[in-house]
mmCIF file of C-alpha atoms in Angstrom:
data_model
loop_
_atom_site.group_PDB
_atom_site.id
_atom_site.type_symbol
_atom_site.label_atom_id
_atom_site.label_comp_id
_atom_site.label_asym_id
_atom_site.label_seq_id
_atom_site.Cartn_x
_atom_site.Cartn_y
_atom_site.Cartn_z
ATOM 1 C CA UNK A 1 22.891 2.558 10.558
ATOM 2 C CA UNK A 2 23.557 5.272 7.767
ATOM 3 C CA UNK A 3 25.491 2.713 6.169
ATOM 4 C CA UNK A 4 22.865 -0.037 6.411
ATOM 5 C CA UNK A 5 19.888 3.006 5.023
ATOM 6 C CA UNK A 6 23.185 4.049 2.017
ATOM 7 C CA UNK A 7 23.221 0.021 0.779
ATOM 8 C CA UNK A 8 19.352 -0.127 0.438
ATOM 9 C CA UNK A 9 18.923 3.244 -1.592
ATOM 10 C CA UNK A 10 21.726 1.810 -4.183
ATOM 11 C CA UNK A 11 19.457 -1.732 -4.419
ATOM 12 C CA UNK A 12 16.373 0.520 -5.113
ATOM 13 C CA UNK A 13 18.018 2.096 -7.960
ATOM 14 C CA UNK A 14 17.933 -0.765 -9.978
ATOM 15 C CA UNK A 15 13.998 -1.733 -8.659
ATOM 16 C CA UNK A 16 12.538 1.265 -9.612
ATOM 17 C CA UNK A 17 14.449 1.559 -13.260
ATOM 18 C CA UNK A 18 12.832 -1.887 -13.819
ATOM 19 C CA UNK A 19 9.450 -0.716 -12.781
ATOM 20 C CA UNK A 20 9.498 2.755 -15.166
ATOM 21 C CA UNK A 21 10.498 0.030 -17.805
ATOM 22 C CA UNK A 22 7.947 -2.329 -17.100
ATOM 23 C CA UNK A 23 5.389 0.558 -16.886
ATOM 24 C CA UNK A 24 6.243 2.034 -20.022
ATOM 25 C CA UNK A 25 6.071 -1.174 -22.073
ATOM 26 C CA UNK A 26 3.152 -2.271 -20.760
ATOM 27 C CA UNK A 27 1.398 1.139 -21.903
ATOM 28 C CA UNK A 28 2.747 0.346 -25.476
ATOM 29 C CA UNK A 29 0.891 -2.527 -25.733
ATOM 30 C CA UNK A 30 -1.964 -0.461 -24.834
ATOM 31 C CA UNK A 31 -4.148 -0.444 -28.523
ATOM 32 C CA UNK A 32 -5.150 3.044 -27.896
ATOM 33 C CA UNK A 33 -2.953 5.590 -29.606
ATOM 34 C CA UNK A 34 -2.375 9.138 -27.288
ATOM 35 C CA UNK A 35 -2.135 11.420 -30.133
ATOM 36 C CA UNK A 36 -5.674 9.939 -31.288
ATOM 37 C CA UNK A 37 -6.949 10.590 -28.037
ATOM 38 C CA UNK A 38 -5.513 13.813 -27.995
ATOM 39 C CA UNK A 39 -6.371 14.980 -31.323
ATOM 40 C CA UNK A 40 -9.821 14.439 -31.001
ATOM 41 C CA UNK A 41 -12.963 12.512 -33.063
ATOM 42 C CA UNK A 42 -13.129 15.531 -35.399
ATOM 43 C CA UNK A 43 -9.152 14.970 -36.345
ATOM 44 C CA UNK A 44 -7.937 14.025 -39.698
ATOM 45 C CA UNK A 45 -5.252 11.265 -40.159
ATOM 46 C CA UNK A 46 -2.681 14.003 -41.097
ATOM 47 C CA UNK A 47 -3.490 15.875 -38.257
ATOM 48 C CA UNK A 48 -3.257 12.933 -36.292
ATOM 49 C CA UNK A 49 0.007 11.841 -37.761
ATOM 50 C CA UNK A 50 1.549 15.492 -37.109
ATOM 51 C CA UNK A 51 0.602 15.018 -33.398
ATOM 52 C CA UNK A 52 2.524 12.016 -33.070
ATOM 53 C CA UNK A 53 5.670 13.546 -34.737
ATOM 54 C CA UNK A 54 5.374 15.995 -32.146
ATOM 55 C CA UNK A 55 5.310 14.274 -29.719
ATOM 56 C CA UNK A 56 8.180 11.609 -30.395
ATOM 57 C CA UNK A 57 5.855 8.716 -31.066
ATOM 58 C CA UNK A 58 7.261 7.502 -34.130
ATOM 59 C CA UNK A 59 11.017 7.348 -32.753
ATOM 60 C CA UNK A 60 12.051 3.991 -31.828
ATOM 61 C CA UNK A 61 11.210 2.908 -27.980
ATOM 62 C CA UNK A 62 14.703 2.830 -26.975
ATOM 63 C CA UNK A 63 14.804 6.387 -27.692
ATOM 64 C CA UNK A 64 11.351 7.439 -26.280
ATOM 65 C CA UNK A 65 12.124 5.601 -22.963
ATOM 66 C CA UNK A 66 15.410 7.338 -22.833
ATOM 67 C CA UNK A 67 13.579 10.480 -22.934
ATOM 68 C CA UNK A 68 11.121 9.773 -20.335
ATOM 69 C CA UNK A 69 14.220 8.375 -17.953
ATOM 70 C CA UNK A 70 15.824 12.024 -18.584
ATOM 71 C CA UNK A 71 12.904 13.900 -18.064
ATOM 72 C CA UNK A 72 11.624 12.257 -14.681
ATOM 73 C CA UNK A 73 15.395 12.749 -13.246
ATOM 74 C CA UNK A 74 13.996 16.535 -14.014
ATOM 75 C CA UNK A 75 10.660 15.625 -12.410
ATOM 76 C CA UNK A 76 9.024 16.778 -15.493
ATOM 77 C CA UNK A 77 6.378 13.481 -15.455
ATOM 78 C CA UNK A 78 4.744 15.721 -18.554
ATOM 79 C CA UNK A 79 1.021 16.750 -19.029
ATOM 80 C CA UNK A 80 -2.208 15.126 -18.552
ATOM 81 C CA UNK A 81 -3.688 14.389 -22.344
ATOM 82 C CA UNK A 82 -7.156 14.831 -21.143
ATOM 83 C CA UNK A 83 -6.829 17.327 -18.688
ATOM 84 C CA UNK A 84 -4.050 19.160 -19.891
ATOM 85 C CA UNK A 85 -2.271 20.060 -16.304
ATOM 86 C CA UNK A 86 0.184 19.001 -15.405
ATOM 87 C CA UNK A 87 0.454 15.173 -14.127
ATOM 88 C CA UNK A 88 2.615 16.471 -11.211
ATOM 89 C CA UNK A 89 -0.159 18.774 -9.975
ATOM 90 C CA UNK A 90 -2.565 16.218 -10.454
ATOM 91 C CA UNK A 91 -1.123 13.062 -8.842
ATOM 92 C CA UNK A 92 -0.285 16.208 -5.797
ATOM 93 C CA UNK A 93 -4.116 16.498 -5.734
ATOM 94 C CA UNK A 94 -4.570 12.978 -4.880
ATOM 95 C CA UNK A 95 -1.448 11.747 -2.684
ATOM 96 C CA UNK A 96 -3.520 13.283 0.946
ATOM 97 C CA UNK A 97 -6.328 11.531 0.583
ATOM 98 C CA UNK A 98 -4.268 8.008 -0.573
ATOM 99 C CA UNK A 99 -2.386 8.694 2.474
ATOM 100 C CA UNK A 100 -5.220 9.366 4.572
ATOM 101 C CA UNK A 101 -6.768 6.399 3.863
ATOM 102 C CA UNK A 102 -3.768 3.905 3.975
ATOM 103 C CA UNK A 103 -3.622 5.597 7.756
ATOM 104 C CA UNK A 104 -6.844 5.090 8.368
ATOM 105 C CA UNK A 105 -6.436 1.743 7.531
ATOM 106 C CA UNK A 106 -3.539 0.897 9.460
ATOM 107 C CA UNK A 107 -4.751 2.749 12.827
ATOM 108 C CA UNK A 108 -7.087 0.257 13.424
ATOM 109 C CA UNK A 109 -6.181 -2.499 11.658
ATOM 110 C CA UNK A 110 -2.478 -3.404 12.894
ATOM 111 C CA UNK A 111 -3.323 -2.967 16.753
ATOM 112 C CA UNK A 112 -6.313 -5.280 16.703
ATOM 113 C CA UNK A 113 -4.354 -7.727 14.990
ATOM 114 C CA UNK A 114 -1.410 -7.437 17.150
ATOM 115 C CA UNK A 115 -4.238 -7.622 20.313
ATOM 116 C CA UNK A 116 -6.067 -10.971 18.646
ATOM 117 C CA UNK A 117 -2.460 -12.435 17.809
ATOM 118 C CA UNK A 118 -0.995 -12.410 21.522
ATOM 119 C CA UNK A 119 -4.661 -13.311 22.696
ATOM 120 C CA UNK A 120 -4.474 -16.432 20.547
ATOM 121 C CA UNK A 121 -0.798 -17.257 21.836
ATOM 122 C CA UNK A 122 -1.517 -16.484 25.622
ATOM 123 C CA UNK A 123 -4.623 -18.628 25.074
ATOM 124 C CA UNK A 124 -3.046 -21.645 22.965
ATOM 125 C CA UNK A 125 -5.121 -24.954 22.119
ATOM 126 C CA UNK A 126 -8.122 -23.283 24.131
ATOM 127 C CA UNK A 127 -11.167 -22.060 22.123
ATOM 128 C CA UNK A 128 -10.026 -18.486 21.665
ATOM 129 C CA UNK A 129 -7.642 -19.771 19.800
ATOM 130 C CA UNK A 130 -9.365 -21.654 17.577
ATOM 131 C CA UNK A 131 -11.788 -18.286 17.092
ATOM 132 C CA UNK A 132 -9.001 -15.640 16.293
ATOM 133 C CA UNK A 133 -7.484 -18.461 13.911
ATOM 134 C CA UNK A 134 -10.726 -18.827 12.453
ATOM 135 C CA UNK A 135 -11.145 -15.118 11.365
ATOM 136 C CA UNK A 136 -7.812 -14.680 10.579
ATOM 137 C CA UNK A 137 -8.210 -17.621 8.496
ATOM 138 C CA UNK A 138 -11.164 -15.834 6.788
ATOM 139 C CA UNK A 139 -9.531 -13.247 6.531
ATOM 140 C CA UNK A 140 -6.838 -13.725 4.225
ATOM 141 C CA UNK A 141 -9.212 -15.895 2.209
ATOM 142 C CA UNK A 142 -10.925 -12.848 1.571
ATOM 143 C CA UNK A 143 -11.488 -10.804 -1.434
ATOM 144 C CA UNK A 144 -10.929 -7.191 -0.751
ATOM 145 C CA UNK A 145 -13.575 -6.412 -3.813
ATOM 146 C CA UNK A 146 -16.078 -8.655 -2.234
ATOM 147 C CA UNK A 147 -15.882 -7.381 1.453
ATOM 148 C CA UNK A 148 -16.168 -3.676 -0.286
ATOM 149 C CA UNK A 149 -19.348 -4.961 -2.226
ATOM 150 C CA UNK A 150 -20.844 -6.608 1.085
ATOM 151 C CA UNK A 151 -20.175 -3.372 3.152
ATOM 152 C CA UNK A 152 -21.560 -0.935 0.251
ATOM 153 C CA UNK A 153 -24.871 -3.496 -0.361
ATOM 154 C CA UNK A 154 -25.488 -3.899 3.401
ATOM 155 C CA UNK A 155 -23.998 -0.745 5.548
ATOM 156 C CA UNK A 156 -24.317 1.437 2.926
ATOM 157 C CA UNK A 157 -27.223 1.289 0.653
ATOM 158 C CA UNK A 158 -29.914 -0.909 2.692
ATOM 159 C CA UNK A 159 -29.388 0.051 6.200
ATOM 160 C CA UNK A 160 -27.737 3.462 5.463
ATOM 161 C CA UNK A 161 -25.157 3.956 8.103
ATOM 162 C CA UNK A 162 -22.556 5.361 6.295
ATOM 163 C CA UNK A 163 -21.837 7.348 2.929
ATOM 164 C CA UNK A 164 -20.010 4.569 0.482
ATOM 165 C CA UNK A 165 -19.409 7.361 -2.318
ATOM 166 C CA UNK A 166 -16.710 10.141 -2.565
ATOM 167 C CA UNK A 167 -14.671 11.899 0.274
ATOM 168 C CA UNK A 168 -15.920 14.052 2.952
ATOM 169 C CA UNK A 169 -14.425 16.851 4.894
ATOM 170 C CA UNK A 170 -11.469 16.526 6.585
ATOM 171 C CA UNK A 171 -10.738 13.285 8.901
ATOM 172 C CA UNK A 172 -11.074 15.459 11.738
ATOM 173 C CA UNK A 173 -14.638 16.700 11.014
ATOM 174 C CA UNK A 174 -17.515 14.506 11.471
ATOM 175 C CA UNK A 175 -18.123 14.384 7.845
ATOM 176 C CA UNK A 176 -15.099 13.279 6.907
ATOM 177 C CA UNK A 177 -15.143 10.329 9.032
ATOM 178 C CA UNK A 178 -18.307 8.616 7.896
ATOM 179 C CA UNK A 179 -17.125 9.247 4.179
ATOM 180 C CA UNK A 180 -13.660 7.439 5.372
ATOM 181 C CA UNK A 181 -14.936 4.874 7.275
ATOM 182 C CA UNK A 182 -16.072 1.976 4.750
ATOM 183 C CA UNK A 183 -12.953 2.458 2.383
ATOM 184 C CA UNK A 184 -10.839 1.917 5.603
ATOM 185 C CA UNK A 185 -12.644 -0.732 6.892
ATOM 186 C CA UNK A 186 -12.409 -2.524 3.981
ATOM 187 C CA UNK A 187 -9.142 -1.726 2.919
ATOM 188 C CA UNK A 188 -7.821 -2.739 7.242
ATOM 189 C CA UNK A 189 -10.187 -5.827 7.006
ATOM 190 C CA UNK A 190 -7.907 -7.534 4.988
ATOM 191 C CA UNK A 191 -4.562 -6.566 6.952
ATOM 192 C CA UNK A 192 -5.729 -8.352 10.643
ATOM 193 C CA UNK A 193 -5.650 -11.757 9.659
ATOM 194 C CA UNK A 194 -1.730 -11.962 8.519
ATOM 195 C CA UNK A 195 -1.070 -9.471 11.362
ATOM 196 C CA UNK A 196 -2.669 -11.862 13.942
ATOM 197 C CA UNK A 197 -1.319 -15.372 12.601
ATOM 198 C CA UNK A 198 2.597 -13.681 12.449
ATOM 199 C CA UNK A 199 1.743 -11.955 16.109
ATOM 200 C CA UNK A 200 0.820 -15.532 17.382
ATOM 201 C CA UNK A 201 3.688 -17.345 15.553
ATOM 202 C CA UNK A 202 5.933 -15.569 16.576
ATOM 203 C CA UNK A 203 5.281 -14.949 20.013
ATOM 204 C CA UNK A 204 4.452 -18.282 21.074
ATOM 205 C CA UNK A 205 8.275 -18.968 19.741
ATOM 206 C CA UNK A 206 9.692 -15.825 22.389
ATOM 207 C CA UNK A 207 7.316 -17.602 25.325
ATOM 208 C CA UNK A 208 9.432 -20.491 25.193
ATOM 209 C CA UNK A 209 12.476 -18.762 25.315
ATOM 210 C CA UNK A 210 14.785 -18.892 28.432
ATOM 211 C CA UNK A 211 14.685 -15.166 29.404
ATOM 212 C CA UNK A 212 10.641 -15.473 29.791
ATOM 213 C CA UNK A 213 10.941 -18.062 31.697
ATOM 214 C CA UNK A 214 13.625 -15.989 34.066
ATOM 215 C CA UNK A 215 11.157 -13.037 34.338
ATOM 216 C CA UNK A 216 8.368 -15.131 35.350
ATOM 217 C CA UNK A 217 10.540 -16.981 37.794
ATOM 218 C CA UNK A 218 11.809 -13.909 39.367
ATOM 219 C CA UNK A 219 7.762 -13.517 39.990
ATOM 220 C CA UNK A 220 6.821 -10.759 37.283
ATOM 221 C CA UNK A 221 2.869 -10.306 36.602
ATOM 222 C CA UNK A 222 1.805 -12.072 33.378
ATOM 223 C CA UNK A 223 0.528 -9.109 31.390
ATOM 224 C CA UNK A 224 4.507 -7.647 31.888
ATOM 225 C CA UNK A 225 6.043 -10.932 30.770
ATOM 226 C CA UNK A 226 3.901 -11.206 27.825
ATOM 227 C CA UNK A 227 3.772 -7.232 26.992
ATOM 228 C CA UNK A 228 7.251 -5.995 28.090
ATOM 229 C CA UNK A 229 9.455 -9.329 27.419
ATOM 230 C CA UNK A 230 7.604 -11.212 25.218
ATOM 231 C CA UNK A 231 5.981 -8.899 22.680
ATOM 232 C CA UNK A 232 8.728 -6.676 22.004
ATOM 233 C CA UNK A 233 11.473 -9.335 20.987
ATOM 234 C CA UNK A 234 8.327 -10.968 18.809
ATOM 235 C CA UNK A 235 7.817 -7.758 16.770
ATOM 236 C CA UNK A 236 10.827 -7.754 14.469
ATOM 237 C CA UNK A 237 9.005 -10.166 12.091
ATOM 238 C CA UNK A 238 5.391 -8.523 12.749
ATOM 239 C CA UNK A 239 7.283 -5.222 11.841
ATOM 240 C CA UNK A 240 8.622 -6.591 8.574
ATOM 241 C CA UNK A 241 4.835 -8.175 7.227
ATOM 242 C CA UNK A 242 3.731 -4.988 8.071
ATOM 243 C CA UNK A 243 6.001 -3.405 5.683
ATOM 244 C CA UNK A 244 5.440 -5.826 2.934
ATOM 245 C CA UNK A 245 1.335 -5.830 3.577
ATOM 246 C CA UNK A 246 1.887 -1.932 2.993
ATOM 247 C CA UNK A 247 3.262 -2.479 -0.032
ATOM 248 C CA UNK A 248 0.282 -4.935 -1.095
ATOM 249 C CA UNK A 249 -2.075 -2.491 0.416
ATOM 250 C CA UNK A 250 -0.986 0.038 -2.183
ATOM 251 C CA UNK A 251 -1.985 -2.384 -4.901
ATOM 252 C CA UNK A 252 -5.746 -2.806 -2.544
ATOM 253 C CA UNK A 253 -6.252 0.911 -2.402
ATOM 254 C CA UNK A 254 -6.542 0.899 -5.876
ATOM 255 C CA UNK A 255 -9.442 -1.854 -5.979
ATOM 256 C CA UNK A 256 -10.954 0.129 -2.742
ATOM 257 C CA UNK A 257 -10.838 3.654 -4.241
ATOM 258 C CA UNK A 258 -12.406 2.508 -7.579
ATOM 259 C CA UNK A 259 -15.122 0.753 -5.567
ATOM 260 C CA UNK A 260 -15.529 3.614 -3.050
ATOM 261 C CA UNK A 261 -15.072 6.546 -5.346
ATOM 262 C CA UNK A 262 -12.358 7.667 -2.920
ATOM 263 C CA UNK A 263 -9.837 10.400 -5.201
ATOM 264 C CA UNK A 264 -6.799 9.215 -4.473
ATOM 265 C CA UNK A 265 -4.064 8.103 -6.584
ATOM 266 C CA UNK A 266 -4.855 4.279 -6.978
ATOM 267 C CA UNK A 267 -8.379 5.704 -8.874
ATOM 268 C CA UNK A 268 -6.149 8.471 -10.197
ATOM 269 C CA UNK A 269 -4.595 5.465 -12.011
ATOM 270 C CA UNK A 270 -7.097 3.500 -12.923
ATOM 271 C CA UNK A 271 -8.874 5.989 -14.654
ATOM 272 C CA UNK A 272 -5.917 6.936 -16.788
ATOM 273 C CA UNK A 273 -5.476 3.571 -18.093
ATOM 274 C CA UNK A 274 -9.146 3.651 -19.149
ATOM 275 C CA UNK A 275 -8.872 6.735 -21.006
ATOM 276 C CA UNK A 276 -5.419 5.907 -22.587
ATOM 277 C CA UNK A 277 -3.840 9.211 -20.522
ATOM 278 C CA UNK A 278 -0.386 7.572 -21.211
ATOM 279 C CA UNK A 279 1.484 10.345 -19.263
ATOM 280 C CA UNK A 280 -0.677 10.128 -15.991
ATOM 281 C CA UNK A 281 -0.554 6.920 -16.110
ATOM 282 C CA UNK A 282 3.153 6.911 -15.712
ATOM 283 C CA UNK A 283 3.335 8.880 -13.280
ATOM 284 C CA UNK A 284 0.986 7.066 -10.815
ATOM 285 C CA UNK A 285 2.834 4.131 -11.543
ATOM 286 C CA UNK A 286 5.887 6.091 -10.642
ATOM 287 C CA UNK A 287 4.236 7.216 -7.472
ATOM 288 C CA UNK A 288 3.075 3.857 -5.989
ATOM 289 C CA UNK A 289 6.217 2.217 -7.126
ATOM 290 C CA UNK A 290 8.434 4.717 -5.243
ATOM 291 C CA UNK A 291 5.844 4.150 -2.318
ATOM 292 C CA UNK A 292 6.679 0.740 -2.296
ATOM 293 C CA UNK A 293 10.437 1.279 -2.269
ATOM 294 C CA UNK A 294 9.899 3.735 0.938
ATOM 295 C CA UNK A 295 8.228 1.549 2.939
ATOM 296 C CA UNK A 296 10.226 -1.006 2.538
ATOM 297 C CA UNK A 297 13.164 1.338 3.255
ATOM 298 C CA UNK A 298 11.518 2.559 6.497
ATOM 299 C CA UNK A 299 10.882 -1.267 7.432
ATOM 300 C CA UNK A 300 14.223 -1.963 7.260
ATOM 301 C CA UNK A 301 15.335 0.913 9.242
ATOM 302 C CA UNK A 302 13.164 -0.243 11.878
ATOM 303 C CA UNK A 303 13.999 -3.746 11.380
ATOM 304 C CA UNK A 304 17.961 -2.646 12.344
ATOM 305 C CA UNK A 305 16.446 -0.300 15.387
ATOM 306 C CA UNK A 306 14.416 -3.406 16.986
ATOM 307 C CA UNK A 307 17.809 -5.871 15.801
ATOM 308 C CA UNK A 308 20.899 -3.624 16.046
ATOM 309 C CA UNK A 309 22.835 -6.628 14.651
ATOM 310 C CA UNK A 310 20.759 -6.106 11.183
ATOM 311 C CA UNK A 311 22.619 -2.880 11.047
ATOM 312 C CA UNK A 312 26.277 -4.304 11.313
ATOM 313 C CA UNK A 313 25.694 -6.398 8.713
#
């Protein structure tokens, strides 16, 4: 297993150096210049030039990536331009509620898909089938910006249920989960439908297979064949789309926390962009991209726990 967990660190390496390098070109084609940002409206064009000296804008890319490499191997990500902290301190500010939310997300979303999934196998061809196909269906099909818009218009503003602006208290206060609600029903609403069609395919494959049929020969209740037998040996592949809808739930939470006002790194982000905050911008890249890589890690790890032969390899 430590083995297994040593070869997928070394194949991140190379991921995540490609991802600071696609980051930090794609912010140079940005036509905002920092040290105009920086410098202010009221700044002269010498004062503006002597900015960008020194900071290392005018040395060649090759050099000012090198740099940046050096210094987050130092975890020096550098200073906000419009804030002035420090982008460590604020991308710390923002990586709790992110994670909140992602959890919120998931609590509710992966168990009801796994539920509708083996429904829709144990009940194949019959019309609750065709139902939890149909929203699963729907589901993917989806927009995650649209089913945020529809629950803000309708749950939020005209009927007033629930708050659709900001972060309450903590999740374990009432507050806190009526501000949290919306951003994690959206954000979840668009993880049951892959769930539930992988659940079903692959369990309807383990069903067939010849040790169910031994446990329900030996006489074994249904709901043990299907739970105990069945389910277990069907959730390697759940386990990995899991991990990879994770990873595209990263990239959501960024729609869903601009929509929602929720303060947590994927807004973090955006807002950076907007306002040409070069350094902060990096560093939530940074952030979700090493995210990414440590899900995927943790999938695997569980991937080799559920498949011991994974690890061997």
């Amino acid at each position: 297993m430590s083995r297994h967990i040593a070869h997928r660190l070394l194949i991140s390496i190379p991921v995540l150096f490609g991802v600071l390098l696609i980051g930090f070109l794609l912010l140079q084609v940005v036509p905002t210049d920092p040290a105009t940002v920086l410098a202010g409206p009221t700044a002269t064009a010498a004062d503006v030039e002597a900015l960008r000296e020194s900071m290392g804008l005018n040395e060649p890319l090759w050099y000012q990536f090198g740099l940046y490499i050096f210094r987050v191997l130092q975890l020096d990500l550098g200073r906000s331009i419009i804030s002035n902290s420090t982008v460590v301190s604020e991308l710390a500010n923002t990586v709790g509620p992110t994670v909140e939310l992602m959890l919120a997300s998931l609590i509710w979303a992966v168990p009801l898909g796994i539920l509708m999934g083996t429904v829709a196998a144990v009940r194949r061809g019959r019309v609750t089938d065709r139902i939890v196909m149909a929203f699963s269906v729907a589901g993917v099909s989806m927009p995650i910006f649209w089913f945020g818009l529809m629950l803000i218009q309708y749950v939020g503003f005209k009927m007033e249920l629930l708050p659709f602006q900001g972060r309450g208290g903590p999740l374990w206060s009432i507050d806190g989960l009526r501000h949290i609600a919306l951003p994690a029903i959206t954000l979840g609403g668009v993880f049951i439908g892959p769930v539930a069609r992988m659940t079903r395919t692959s369990l309807l494959e383990v069903l067939n297979a010849d040790f169910v049929r031994t446990a329900r020969a030996k006489g074994a209740p249904e709901r043990r064949v299907v739970v105990k037998h069945a389910l277990r040996n069907a959730l390697i592949p759940i386990v990995t789309l899991v991990g990879l809808q994770i990873g595209f739930l990263l990239g959501g939470a960024v729609v869903t926390e601009t929509m929602f006002a929720w303060p947590g790194v994927g807004r973090l982000a955006v807002g950076a962009i907007v306002s040409s905050d070069f350094p902060l911008a990096q560093g939530a890249i940074l952030l979700l991209a090493v995210s990414f890589l440590l899900v995927n890690l943790i999938v695997d790890v569980l991937y080799a726990y559920l498949d011991p032969r994974v690890g061997r390899k």
